[in-house]
Amino acid sequence: MRRPFTTQKPEDNTSPVESLSEKDLDLGSYAEKNLGGFSILCTGFNICNSWAGLAATLAVGIAQGGTVTLLYGQILIFILIGLGSTATLAELTSVYPTAGGQYHWTSILAPKSTNRALSYFCGAANIFGWLSICTGVVIQPGQFISAIVVFFNPDFEPQAWHIFLIYQAVNILILLYNIYLMKRTSWIHDVGFVVSLSLFIVITITCAARAPGHNSSTFVWTNFVNDSGWKSDGVVFLTGLANPNFMYAGIDGAIHLAEECSNAITTVPLALVSTSLIGFVTAFAFSISMVYSLVDLDAIINTPTGVPIYEIWYQATRSSTAATVFLAGLLAVSLFALNGCVQTASRLTWSYARDNALLGSSYIGQLHPRHNVPVWALVANSAVIFIIGCIYLGSDTAFHGFVGTGLLLQQISFAVPAALLLYHRRSTKYLAKKRRVRLGFLGWIANALTVGFAVITLVFYCFPTEVPATGSSMNYTVAVIGCMALFSTLNWVVHARRVYQGPRLPEGM
């Protein structure tokens, strides 16, 4: 069973966590601290890759609410997540830098009578959210390769099993890389960061400069589309926020690598804030360039390649070679992102197993003595991703229903500790006065925005994008989350209820 943090009760009137240090947060990890400040920033950015994440959903975002939802939605998401949620996470990380992140904070902040159950289910939501994000990235290389083949050979009809095989090959290769090479090549995240920013600059400038014409500012900034069947434009806008929301998918990535990062109480919060700011600037600039440069929206949405951004680049550059090079670059960026996602998700699963939350925790919660990575956590996550990939063979709609839950579950995991901070009135019992990130009054706003946006996502991200809903347009988020909740509850009843124990501050503090 986990012992509480070892901080001694202070004898004066200072905060009970005032003397809490990284040493006091000894969780039995013994992970090698091989990530510096720049590397943790690069890793966090690679995971989100905000401009690249939007590239995959750009045309869909324009179709679901028009450019108004896409562009103004990004500004709203930046306020809600880029400022609100990120500030909340940064402040908590500056006090409690652990791989468990949100569910560890929930365990510390929740009342003793509910902390075990509440933190357990917060952790389950966070893990399922990360598995959803990983799955959404693993599928991209297969889709991009298939798109290139179709682009140059229009008679080719890609089958689900073609993409499935590439999906599983990528899944296995990234698993092997993370087991055998990641610790030796941590600089790979730095390379990914440079490649991503370089590609962003080249694509953004080239498309704007080479486009045969540019759309009017009226179209770009005031065009709202409601062909969904919903009578309320507000519903269309709020359901359409899922597309700009993708620029912050995995924003908590740096948190779960805290135990492998030197001086985590400073570098991880800085990485979170930097990822948020760089992500918004790149995503917003990229989107503006693409929207001004696109020519035929119907051709983009109905492209036979199945990758609308490919058609946007072809229309803008008027060059099949340039468009294909850009897509190949996006494929490389997706592999860098996937590498970071898999690494981060494994550390979260490892931490969860360390707290005896999973069946097989004695294996999953261990670091390999030679490779110094959580091999069984990596294997367990890869196995789940493998199984989810099999769903793609039967129904790509059901598969994307699983992928779509990632954003919702991510925000729920942010909201639980934020709500508990509000419950405790942001007491210095839990937030040291001399913490590295001190939000003051703005902390109330950041916490409230985090909780409020979770409520919005919980409602509107479960709505179908079109009404009346059909089998292909139905939103299966509720069904998928129901299955996840059932699995988590069964694991709680059978195993975790007896042995799971998250971290707590010592009694009397």
PDB file of C-alpha atoms in Angstrom, residues 25 41 53 58 94 115 121 123 128 139 145 147 239 293 301 327 329 335 341 371 405 457:
ATOM      1  CA  LEU A  25       7.062  13.115  -3.732  1.00  0.00           C
ATOM      2  CA  LEU A  41       8.755  21.471 -24.075  1.00  0.00           C
ATOM      3  CA  GLY A  53      -3.892  18.336 -35.481  1.00  0.00           C
ATOM      4  CA  LEU A  58      -9.798  21.522 -41.086  1.00  0.00           C
ATOM      5  CA  SER A  94       4.274  23.288  -9.590  1.00  0.00           C
ATOM      6  CA  ASN A 115     -10.747  10.187  -2.444  1.00  0.00           C
ATOM      7  CA  PHE A 121     -12.289   7.012 -11.843  1.00  0.00           C
ATOM      8  CA  GLY A 123      -7.417   8.121 -13.534  1.00  0.00           C
ATOM      9  CA  PHE A 128      -8.933   6.020 -21.700  1.00  0.00           C
ATOM     10  CA  ILE A 139      -4.524   5.584 -37.885  1.00  0.00           C
ATOM     11  CA  ILE A 145      -0.263   6.615 -47.488  1.00  0.00           C
ATOM     12  CA  ALA A 147      -4.377   9.052 -49.976  1.00  0.00           C
ATOM     13  CA  THR A 239     -20.768  20.887 -31.374  1.00  0.00           C
ATOM     14  CA  SER A 293      -6.187  29.879 -50.040  1.00  0.00           C
ATOM     15  CA  ILE A 301     -14.869  17.774 -48.646  1.00  0.00           C
ATOM     16  CA  LEU A 327       1.530  15.330 -46.886  1.00  0.00           C
ATOM     17  CA  GLY A 329       5.945  15.833 -44.080  1.00  0.00           C
ATOM     18  CA  LEU A 335       5.021   9.770 -36.204  1.00  0.00           C
ATOM     19  CA  CYS A 341       1.815  10.061 -27.133  1.00  0.00           C
ATOM     20  CA  HIS A 371      15.910  -0.369 -20.285  1.00  0.00           C
ATOM     21  CA  THR A 405     -14.051  10.378 -26.763  1.00  0.00           C
ATOM     22  CA  THR A 457     -18.105  19.138 -23.682  1.00  0.00           C
TER      23      THR A 457
END
